[in-house]
Coordinates of C-alpha atoms in Angstrom, one line a residue:
Chain H
E1 CA 28.8 -9.9 8.0
D2 CA 25.2 -9.6 9.2
Q3 CA 23.5 -12.8 8.7
V4 CA 20.0 -14.5 9.4
T5 CA 20.0 -18.5 9.5
Q6 CA 16.6 -20.5 9.9
S7 CA 16.6 -24.2 10.7
P8 CA 15.3 -26.6 9.7
E9 CA 14.7 -26.0 6.1
A10 CA 11.7 -28.1 6.1
L11 CA 9.8 -29.7 8.9
R12 CA 7.0 -32.3 8.6
L13 CA 4.8 -33.0 11.8
Q14 CA 1.7 -34.9 12.6
E15 CA -1.2 -33.0 13.6
G16 CA -0.8 -32.3 17.4
E17 CA 2.9 -32.8 17.3
S18 CA 4.7 -29.7 19.0
S19 CA 7.9 -28.5 17.7
S20 CA 10.1 -25.4 17.4
L21 CA 11.5 -23.5 14.5
N22 CA 15.0 -21.8 15.0
C23 CA 16.2 -18.4 13.7
S24 CA 19.6 -17.5 14.6
Y25 CA 21.3 -14.1 13.7
T26 CA 24.8 -12.6 13.7
V27 CA 24.2 -8.8 13.4
S28 CA 26.1 -5.7 14.2
G29 CA 23.2 -4.2 16.2
L30 CA 19.6 -5.7 16.5
R31 CA 16.7 -3.2 16.6
G32 CA 13.9 -5.9 16.0
L33 CA 13.4 -9.4 14.9
F34 CA 10.1 -10.4 13.0
W35 CA 8.3 -13.5 12.1
Y36 CA 6.3 -13.9 9.0
R37 CA 4.1 -16.6 7.6
Q38 CA 4.0 -17.1 3.9
D39 CA 1.5 -19.3 2.2
P40 CA 2.2 -20.6 -1.3
G41 CA 1.8 -18.0 -3.9
K42 CA 1.1 -15.2 -1.5
G43 CA 3.3 -12.5 0.3
P44 CA 4.6 -12.8 3.8
E45 CA 2.1 -12.0 6.8
F46 CA 3.2 -10.4 9.9
L47 CA 3.1 -12.5 12.8
F48 CA 5.3 -11.1 15.7
T49 CA 8.1 -8.5 16.5
L50 CA 10.4 -9.0 19.4
Y51 CA 12.8 -6.4 20.6
S52 CA 14.8 -7.6 23.7
A53 CA 16.3 -11.0 25.1
G54 CA 13.5 -12.7 27.2
E55 CA 10.7 -11.1 25.3
E56 CA 7.8 -13.6 24.4
K57 CA 4.8 -13.0 22.1
E58 CA 1.8 -15.5 21.7
K59 CA -0.9 -16.0 19.1
E60 CA -3.0 -18.9 18.9
R61 CA -0.9 -22.0 18.6
L62 CA 2.4 -20.1 18.1
K63 CA 4.7 -18.6 20.6
A64 CA 8.0 -16.6 19.5
T65 CA 10.8 -16.2 21.9
L66 CA 14.2 -14.2 21.7
T67 CA 17.7 -14.5 23.2
K68 CA 20.8 -12.5 22.4
K69 CA 21.8 -15.0 19.3
E70 CA 18.6 -16.6 18.3
S71 CA 14.7 -16.8 18.2
F72 CA 12.5 -19.8 18.4
L73 CA 8.9 -20.1 17.0
H74 CA 7.3 -22.5 19.1
I75 CA 4.2 -24.3 17.5
T76 CA 2.0 -26.2 20.0
A77 CA -0.5 -28.9 19.0
P78 CA -0.1 -27.7 15.2
K79 CA -3.2 -28.3 12.7
P80 CA -2.9 -28.8 9.0
E81 CA -3.9 -25.0 8.6
D82 CA -0.4 -24.1 10.2
S83 CA 1.1 -25.5 7.0
A84 CA 3.3 -22.7 5.6
T85 CA 6.7 -21.3 5.2
Y86 CA 7.8 -19.4 8.3
L87 CA 10.2 -16.5 7.6
C88 CA 12.4 -14.8 10.1
A89 CA 13.9 -11.1 9.6
V90 CA 15.9 -8.7 11.5
Q91 CA 15.9 -5.0 11.4
L92 CA 19.6 -3.4 11.9
Y93 CA 20.0 -0.4 14.0
S94 CA 22.6 0.7 11.3
G95 CA 19.7 1.7 9.1
T96 CA 16.2 1.8 10.0
Y97 CA 15.3 0.9 6.5
K98 CA 17.3 -2.3 6.4
Y99 CA 15.9 -5.8 7.1
I100 CA 17.7 -9.1 6.5
F101 CA 15.6 -12.2 5.9
G102 CA 16.4 -15.8 6.4
T103 CA 15.5 -18.3 3.7
G104 CA 12.5 -19.9 6.0
T105 CA 11.3 -23.1 7.1
R106 CA 8.8 -25.0 5.1
L107 CA 6.4 -26.4 7.7
K108 CA 4.0 -29.3 6.8
V109 CA 1.6 -30.6 9.3
L110 CA -0.3 -33.8 8.3
A111 CA -3.8 -34.7 9.3
Chain A
N1 CA -8.8 -0.9 3.1
A2 CA -6.7 -2.8 0.4
G3 CA -3.3 -2.7 2.0
V4 CA -0.6 -3.3 -0.7
T5 CA -1.7 -4.1 -4.1
Q6 CA 0.6 -5.0 -7.0
T7 CA -0.1 -5.6 -10.6
P8 CA 0.4 -7.6 -12.8
K9 CA 0.1 -11.1 -10.9
F10 CA 2.0 -13.0 -13.6
R11 CA 4.1 -11.6 -16.6
I12 CA 6.4 -13.4 -19.4
L13 CA 8.8 -11.3 -21.0
K14 CA 11.3 -11.9 -23.6
I15 CA 15.0 -11.2 -23.3
G16 CA 15.6 -7.5 -23.8
Q17 CA 12.1 -6.3 -23.3
S18 CA 11.1 -3.7 -20.6
M19 CA 8.1 -3.6 -18.1
T20 CA 6.8 -1.7 -15.0
L21 CA 5.9 -3.6 -11.9
Q22 CA 3.2 -1.6 -10.1
C23 CA 2.9 -1.2 -6.4
T24 CA 0.3 0.9 -4.5
Q25 CA -0.5 1.3 -0.6
D26 CA -3.3 2.8 1.1
M27 CA -2.1 3.0 4.5
N28 CA -0.2 6.1 4.0
H29 CA 3.2 4.5 4.8
N30 CA 6.4 6.5 4.3
Y31 CA 8.6 3.7 3.7
M32 CA 8.3 1.3 0.8
Y33 CA 10.5 -1.5 -0.6
W34 CA 11.0 -4.0 -3.4
Y35 CA 12.3 -7.4 -2.9
R36 CA 12.8 -10.4 -5.1
Q37 CA 12.4 -14.0 -3.8
D38 CA 14.0 -16.8 -5.5
P39 CA 13.6 -20.3 -4.7
G40 CA 15.5 -21.6 -1.6
M41 CA 16.6 -18.0 -1.1
G42 CA 15.7 -15.3 1.4
L43 CA 13.9 -12.0 0.2
K44 CA 16.5 -9.7 -1.2
L45 CA 16.1 -6.0 -1.2
I46 CA 16.1 -4.4 -4.5
Y47 CA 15.3 -0.6 -3.7
Y48 CA 13.6 1.1 -0.9
S49 CA 12.1 4.5 -0.5
V50 CA 11.6 6.7 2.7
G51 CA 9.4 9.0 1.1
A52 CA 7.9 10.7 -1.9
G53 CA 10.9 11.7 -4.0
I54 CA 13.5 9.8 -2.1
T55 CA 14.8 6.5 -3.2
D56 CA 18.0 4.3 -2.6
K57 CA 19.6 1.0 -3.6
G58 CA 19.4 -2.1 -1.6
E59 CA 21.3 -5.3 -2.1
V60 CA 20.6 -6.2 -5.7
P61 CA 19.6 -2.9 -7.7
N62 CA 21.4 -3.8 -11.1
G63 CA 18.9 -3.9 -13.8
Y64 CA 16.2 -2.1 -12.0
N65 CA 15.1 1.4 -11.4
V66 CA 12.3 2.9 -9.3
S67 CA 10.5 6.3 -8.8
R68 CA 8.3 7.7 -5.9
S69 CA 6.2 10.6 -7.1
T70 CA 3.4 10.0 -4.5
T71 CA 3.5 8.4 -1.0
E72 CA 0.9 5.8 -2.4
D73 CA 2.8 4.4 -5.5
F74 CA 6.3 2.9 -5.9
P75 CA 6.7 1.6 -9.4
L76 CA 9.8 -0.9 -10.3
R77 CA 10.9 -0.5 -13.9
L78 CA 13.0 -3.3 -15.6
E79 CA 15.1 -2.3 -18.5
L80 CA 16.4 -4.9 -20.9
A81 CA 15.1 -8.0 -19.0
A82 CA 17.5 -10.9 -18.7
P83 CA 16.6 -14.5 -17.6
S84 CA 18.4 -13.9 -14.2
Q85 CA 15.5 -11.4 -13.3
T86 CA 13.0 -14.4 -13.3
S87 CA 11.7 -14.3 -10.0
V88 CA 8.7 -13.4 -7.8
Y89 CA 8.8 -9.7 -6.9
F90 CA 7.3 -8.3 -3.6
C91 CA 6.5 -4.8 -2.7
A92 CA 6.3 -4.1 0.9
S93 CA 5.4 -0.9 3.2
R94 CA 5.7 0.3 6.8
G95 CA 4.8 3.1 8.9
T96 CA 7.0 5.2 10.8
S97 CA 5.8 4.3 14.3
G98 CA 4.7 1.3 16.1
T99 CA 6.4 -2.2 15.7
Y100 CA 8.1 -1.4 12.2
E101 CA 6.6 -4.5 10.7
Q102 CA 6.2 -4.5 7.0
Y103 CA 3.1 -5.2 5.0
F104 CA 3.7 -7.2 1.8
G105 CA 1.7 -7.2 -1.4
P106 CA 0.6 -10.4 -3.2
G107 CA 3.8 -10.6 -5.5
T108 CA 4.2 -10.5 -9.0
R109 CA 5.8 -13.8 -10.8
L110 CA 8.0 -12.8 -13.6
T111 CA 9.4 -15.1 -16.3
V112 CA 12.1 -14.0 -18.6
T113 CA 12.5 -16.3 -21.7

């Protein structure tokens, strides 16, 4: 069964304390892996797409990496405004329409 | 450029009532999706559409219906609302080229009592 698992469920960091979020996947064929940020009461906002193992993408304090079984979202020197839920999703080769989402990691960065 | 818009933002329904959640996108995207998000759960696909006149079921279609008469609009119909349909509903769209990311609307929070 195709599955996406995110860990940890929740993470509290002090401002400036770097860490990583994990997204592991078991799918029949990966077309792409996506990271989204979701603020309370809002829709998910696209951050990154990764297509192949070894690929990396960066945006400000965020860097996403991909291996054959998992992806990491590294947060370097986070600020309180980075507090949000981070969602991971995979797009399957079996159907270009289909995306499977993880349950997300709730990140809280304390000043 | 408004992106994906959804109305209403909030709604309370009584059991057995019906309603339509509206979704409009102005990016000329062919693909459109309806998801529901429950606390502690990932986004679950209800229905999707690959273009005007073409729709298909996702993971959790029971109790819902959709139509796609134009590229821009993709309404979701709830018939005979049940408490299990209490959720936050998100509409999303994506294009047919590029990186295939989805663009999401702001959501509709629905409570059925």
